Coordinates of C-alpha atoms in Angstrom, one line a residue:
X1 CA 60.1 -20.2 -67.0
X2 CA 61.6 -17.1 -65.2
X3 CA 59.4 -14.2 -64.1
X4 CA 59.7 -11.1 -65.9
X5 CA 62.2 -8.7 -64.3
X6 CA 63.9 -11.3 -61.9
X7 CA 67.3 -10.5 -63.4
X8 CA 70.1 -12.5 -64.6
X9 CA 71.5 -13.0 -61.3
X10 CA 68.6 -14.9 -60.1
X11 CA 68.4 -16.9 -63.3
X12 CA 68.9 -20.7 -63.5
X13 CA 72.7 -21.8 -64.3
X14 CA 71.6 -22.9 -67.7
X15 CA 68.9 -22.5 -70.4
X16 CA 68.1 -24.9 -73.2
X17 CA 66.4 -24.4 -76.5
X18 CA 64.8 -27.4 -78.6
X19 CA 62.8 -28.0 -81.4
X20 CA 62.0 -29.7 -84.7
X21 CA 64.5 -29.6 -87.4
X22 CA 63.5 -26.9 -89.8
X23 CA 61.5 -25.2 -86.9
X24 CA 63.6 -22.1 -86.6
X25 CA 65.2 -23.5 -83.6
X26 CA 68.6 -22.0 -84.5
X27 CA 67.1 -18.7 -84.4
X28 CA 65.6 -19.3 -81.0
X29 CA 68.9 -20.7 -79.8
X30 CA 70.9 -17.5 -81.0
X31 CA 68.3 -15.1 -79.5
X32 CA 68.4 -16.6 -76.2
X33 CA 72.3 -16.8 -76.4
X34 CA 72.6 -13.3 -77.5
X35 CA 70.3 -11.9 -74.7
X36 CA 72.3 -14.0 -72.0
X37 CA 75.7 -12.7 -73.6
X38 CA 74.3 -9.1 -73.4
X39 CA 73.1 -9.5 -69.7
X40 CA 76.0 -11.4 -68.3
X41 CA 79.0 -10.7 -70.7
X42 CA 80.6 -13.0 -73.3
X43 CA 82.8 -14.7 -70.8
X44 CA 80.0 -15.9 -68.6
X45 CA 78.0 -17.8 -71.2
X46 CA 79.0 -21.2 -72.7
X47 CA 76.7 -22.3 -75.5
X48 CA 76.8 -25.6 -77.4
X49 CA 74.8 -28.3 -79.0
X50 CA 74.3 -31.7 -77.2
X51 CA 71.6 -34.3 -76.8
X52 CA 73.2 -36.0 -73.9
X53 CA 75.0 -34.5 -70.8
X54 CA 77.7 -37.1 -71.4
X55 CA 79.0 -34.8 -74.3
X56 CA 78.7 -31.6 -72.5
X57 CA 82.0 -29.4 -72.1
X58 CA 84.2 -30.2 -69.2
X59 CA 83.4 -29.0 -65.8
X60 CA 86.6 -26.7 -66.0
X61 CA 84.9 -25.0 -69.2
X62 CA 81.5 -24.9 -67.3
X63 CA 82.7 -23.2 -64.3
X64 CA 81.2 -19.8 -63.6
X65 CA 79.3 -19.6 -66.8
X66 CA 75.5 -19.8 -67.8
X67 CA 75.1 -22.9 -70.2
X68 CA 73.0 -22.3 -73.2
X69 CA 72.2 -25.9 -74.5
X70 CA 70.6 -26.6 -78.0
X71 CA 69.3 -29.8 -78.8
X72 CA 66.7 -31.6 -81.1
X73 CA 66.0 -35.2 -80.0
X74 CA 67.7 -35.5 -76.4
X75 CA 66.9 -38.6 -74.4
X76 CA 66.4 -39.9 -70.8
X77 CA 69.6 -38.6 -69.6
X78 CA 69.2 -35.1 -70.8
X79 CA 65.5 -35.2 -69.6
X80 CA 66.9 -36.1 -66.1
X81 CA 69.3 -33.3 -66.2
X82 CA 67.0 -30.7 -67.4
X83 CA 64.6 -31.8 -64.5
X84 CA 67.1 -31.8 -61.8
X85 CA 68.8 -28.4 -62.7
X86 CA 65.3 -26.9 -63.2
X87 CA 66.4 -25.7 -66.7
X88 CA 64.0 -23.3 -68.6
X89 CA 63.5 -24.7 -71.9
X90 CA 62.2 -22.7 -75.0
X91 CA 60.5 -25.1 -77.7
X92 CA 60.1 -24.3 -81.4
X93 CA 57.2 -26.3 -83.4
X94 CA 56.6 -26.8 -87.2
X95 CA 54.4 -29.0 -89.0
X96 CA 56.5 -32.1 -89.0
X97 CA 55.8 -32.8 -92.8
X98 CA 57.3 -29.7 -93.7
X99 CA 60.1 -30.0 -91.5
X100 CA 60.7 -33.3 -93.3
X101 CA 60.8 -31.7 -96.7
X102 CA 62.9 -28.7 -95.5
X103 CA 65.6 -31.2 -94.5
X104 CA 65.5 -33.2 -97.4
X105 CA 65.9 -30.3 -99.9
X106 CA 68.5 -28.2 -97.8
X107 CA 70.7 -31.2 -96.8
X108 CA 69.9 -33.4 -100.0
X109 CA 68.8 -36.0 -97.8
X110 CA 66.6 -39.2 -98.6
X111 CA 63.0 -38.6 -97.5
X112 CA 63.3 -41.6 -95.4
X113 CA 66.2 -40.2 -93.4
X114 CA 64.8 -36.9 -92.9
X115 CA 61.4 -38.5 -91.8
X116 CA 63.4 -40.5 -89.1
X117 CA 65.1 -37.4 -88.0
X118 CA 61.9 -35.5 -87.5
X119 CA 60.2 -38.3 -85.9
X120 CA 62.8 -38.5 -83.3
X121 CA 62.5 -34.7 -82.8
X122 CA 58.7 -35.1 -82.4
X123 CA 59.2 -37.6 -79.7
X124 CA 61.5 -35.4 -77.6
X125 CA 59.2 -32.3 -78.4
X126 CA 56.1 -34.3 -76.9
X127 CA 57.7 -35.1 -73.6
X128 CA 58.9 -31.6 -73.1
X129 CA 55.7 -29.9 -74.2
X130 CA 53.9 -32.2 -71.8
X131 CA 56.1 -30.3 -68.9
X132 CA 54.7 -26.7 -69.8
X133 CA 57.4 -25.6 -71.4
X134 CA 56.6 -22.4 -73.8
X135 CA 56.2 -23.2 -77.5
X136 CA 56.9 -21.0 -80.5
X137 CA 55.0 -22.2 -83.7
X138 CA 56.9 -21.7 -86.9
X139 CA 53.5 -21.1 -88.8
X140 CA 53.1 -17.9 -86.7
X141 CA 56.3 -16.3 -88.2
X142 CA 57.6 -15.7 -84.9
X143 CA 61.1 -15.4 -86.3
X144 CA 59.7 -12.5 -88.5
X145 CA 58.6 -10.3 -85.3
X146 CA 61.0 -8.4 -83.4
X147 CA 58.5 -8.5 -80.4
X148 CA 59.2 -12.3 -80.1
X149 CA 62.9 -11.3 -78.7
X150 CA 61.2 -8.9 -76.3
X151 CA 58.9 -11.7 -75.3
X152 CA 61.9 -14.3 -74.9
X153 CA 63.8 -11.6 -72.6
X154 CA 60.9 -11.2 -70.5
X155 CA 60.2 -14.9 -70.1
X156 CA 64.0 -15.4 -69.1
X157 CA 64.0 -12.4 -66.7
X158 CA 66.7 -10.6 -68.9
X159 CA 66.7 -7.1 -69.9
X160 CA 66.4 -6.3 -73.5
X161 CA 65.9 -2.3 -74.6
X162 CA 64.7 -1.5 -78.3
X163 CA 68.3 -1.0 -79.5
X164 CA 69.3 -4.6 -78.4
X165 CA 66.0 -5.9 -79.8
X166 CA 66.5 -4.3 -83.1
X167 CA 70.0 -5.4 -83.3
X168 CA 69.4 -9.0 -82.7
X169 CA 66.4 -9.0 -85.1
X170 CA 68.5 -7.6 -87.9
X171 CA 71.3 -10.0 -87.2
X172 CA 69.4 -13.0 -87.5
X173 CA 66.8 -12.0 -90.1
X174 CA 66.6 -14.5 -92.9
X175 CA 68.5 -12.4 -95.7
X176 CA 71.5 -11.6 -93.0
X177 CA 71.7 -15.2 -92.1
X178 CA 71.9 -16.4 -95.7
X179 CA 74.8 -13.9 -96.3
X180 CA 76.5 -14.9 -92.9
X181 CA 76.1 -18.7 -94.2
X182 CA 77.7 -18.1 -97.6
X183 CA 80.8 -16.6 -95.7
X184 CA 81.5 -19.3 -93.1
X185 CA 84.9 -20.2 -94.7
X186 CA 86.0 -16.6 -93.7
X187 CA 85.5 -17.4 -90.1
X188 CA 88.5 -18.2 -87.7
X189 CA 89.4 -21.9 -88.1
X190 CA 88.5 -22.7 -84.5
X191 CA 84.9 -21.6 -85.0
X192 CA 84.4 -24.0 -88.1
X193 CA 83.6 -27.5 -88.1
X194 CA 81.7 -30.0 -90.4
X195 CA 78.5 -31.5 -89.7
X196 CA 77.3 -34.2 -92.2
X197 CA 79.7 -32.8 -94.7
X198 CA 78.4 -29.2 -94.2
X199 CA 80.5 -26.4 -92.9
X200 CA 79.0 -25.0 -89.6
X201 CA 79.8 -22.3 -87.2
X202 CA 80.4 -23.5 -83.8
X203 CA 79.1 -20.4 -82.0
X204 CA 75.9 -19.6 -83.8
X205 CA 75.3 -23.3 -85.0
X206 CA 74.6 -21.9 -88.4
X207 CA 75.1 -24.3 -91.3
X208 CA 75.9 -23.5 -94.9
X209 CA 72.6 -24.7 -96.3
X210 CA 70.8 -23.2 -93.4
X211 CA 67.9 -21.1 -94.8
X212 CA 65.3 -22.6 -97.0
X213 CA 62.2 -20.7 -98.5
X214 CA 60.4 -20.6 -95.3
X215 CA 57.1 -21.9 -96.8
X216 CA 54.3 -23.5 -94.9
X217 CA 52.3 -26.2 -96.4
X218 CA 55.3 -27.3 -98.8
X219 CA 54.5 -31.0 -98.0
X220 CA 51.3 -30.7 -100.3
X221 CA 53.6 -30.4 -103.4
X222 CA 54.5 -34.0 -102.9
X223 CA 52.9 -36.7 -105.0
X224 CA 49.5 -37.5 -103.3
X225 CA 50.5 -41.1 -102.2
X226 CA 53.7 -39.7 -100.6
X227 CA 51.9 -37.0 -98.9
X228 CA 49.5 -39.5 -97.5
X229 CA 52.2 -41.7 -96.3
X230 CA 53.9 -38.8 -94.5
X231 CA 50.8 -37.9 -92.9
X232 CA 50.1 -41.2 -91.5
X233 CA 53.5 -41.3 -90.1
X234 CA 53.1 -38.1 -87.9
X235 CA 49.1 -38.5 -87.5
X236 CA 49.2 -38.7 -83.7
X237 CA 51.6 -35.7 -83.4
X238 CA 49.6 -33.7 -86.0
X239 CA 46.3 -34.3 -83.9
X240 CA 48.1 -33.6 -80.7
X241 CA 49.5 -30.2 -81.7
X242 CA 46.7 -28.9 -83.8
X243 CA 47.9 -29.7 -87.5
X244 CA 45.5 -30.8 -90.0
X245 CA 45.8 -34.5 -90.7

């Protein structure tokens, strides 16, 4: 990633954030987006979700702006684009079993569907982690620590004084996000969209059922046989990234 202090003018033309569903990946996306916006100005930053460059905004929309791309599972085309453009990527990680339970509970999804979503995320994460991109681990509660914001700013070569750090931390603290998510219908219509039947803010990517209980190890509440099956599905990933299988 960028060297501390190199400044926004020397930064890459794009920055990406990726992680497992339920890994506080939206927190990471918004902190990165806000840091770039504070440094470059709101008209110079274009942020969006995309797993494939084919669905990026038009080149006219991109012109003269720094892209902030959020994704989960990506694919070969996005991998190639990230490499060709030398895009810094910030990764977020969580025990995939907890990520599955989080998605199933928040979005009332069948366990099998949530498992497939997270399995796709794991494939992308493993590819990207192998390239040496920095990783934020959910179990370390990075999203509860203001210093994470300063760390991200330093990694991206962006300024971040204490006032900006504290404002961003307060804006994306869990209770503040819950309150924001509860009022999505009050946003301007152009900022609202539906994702799988749930209201979402296009700018922040925050969904109505956005915040769960944040608990780690919740997969252990499953019936023993179900937990064992989930562990078996993710066993290679769990071992590779230091989780108890």
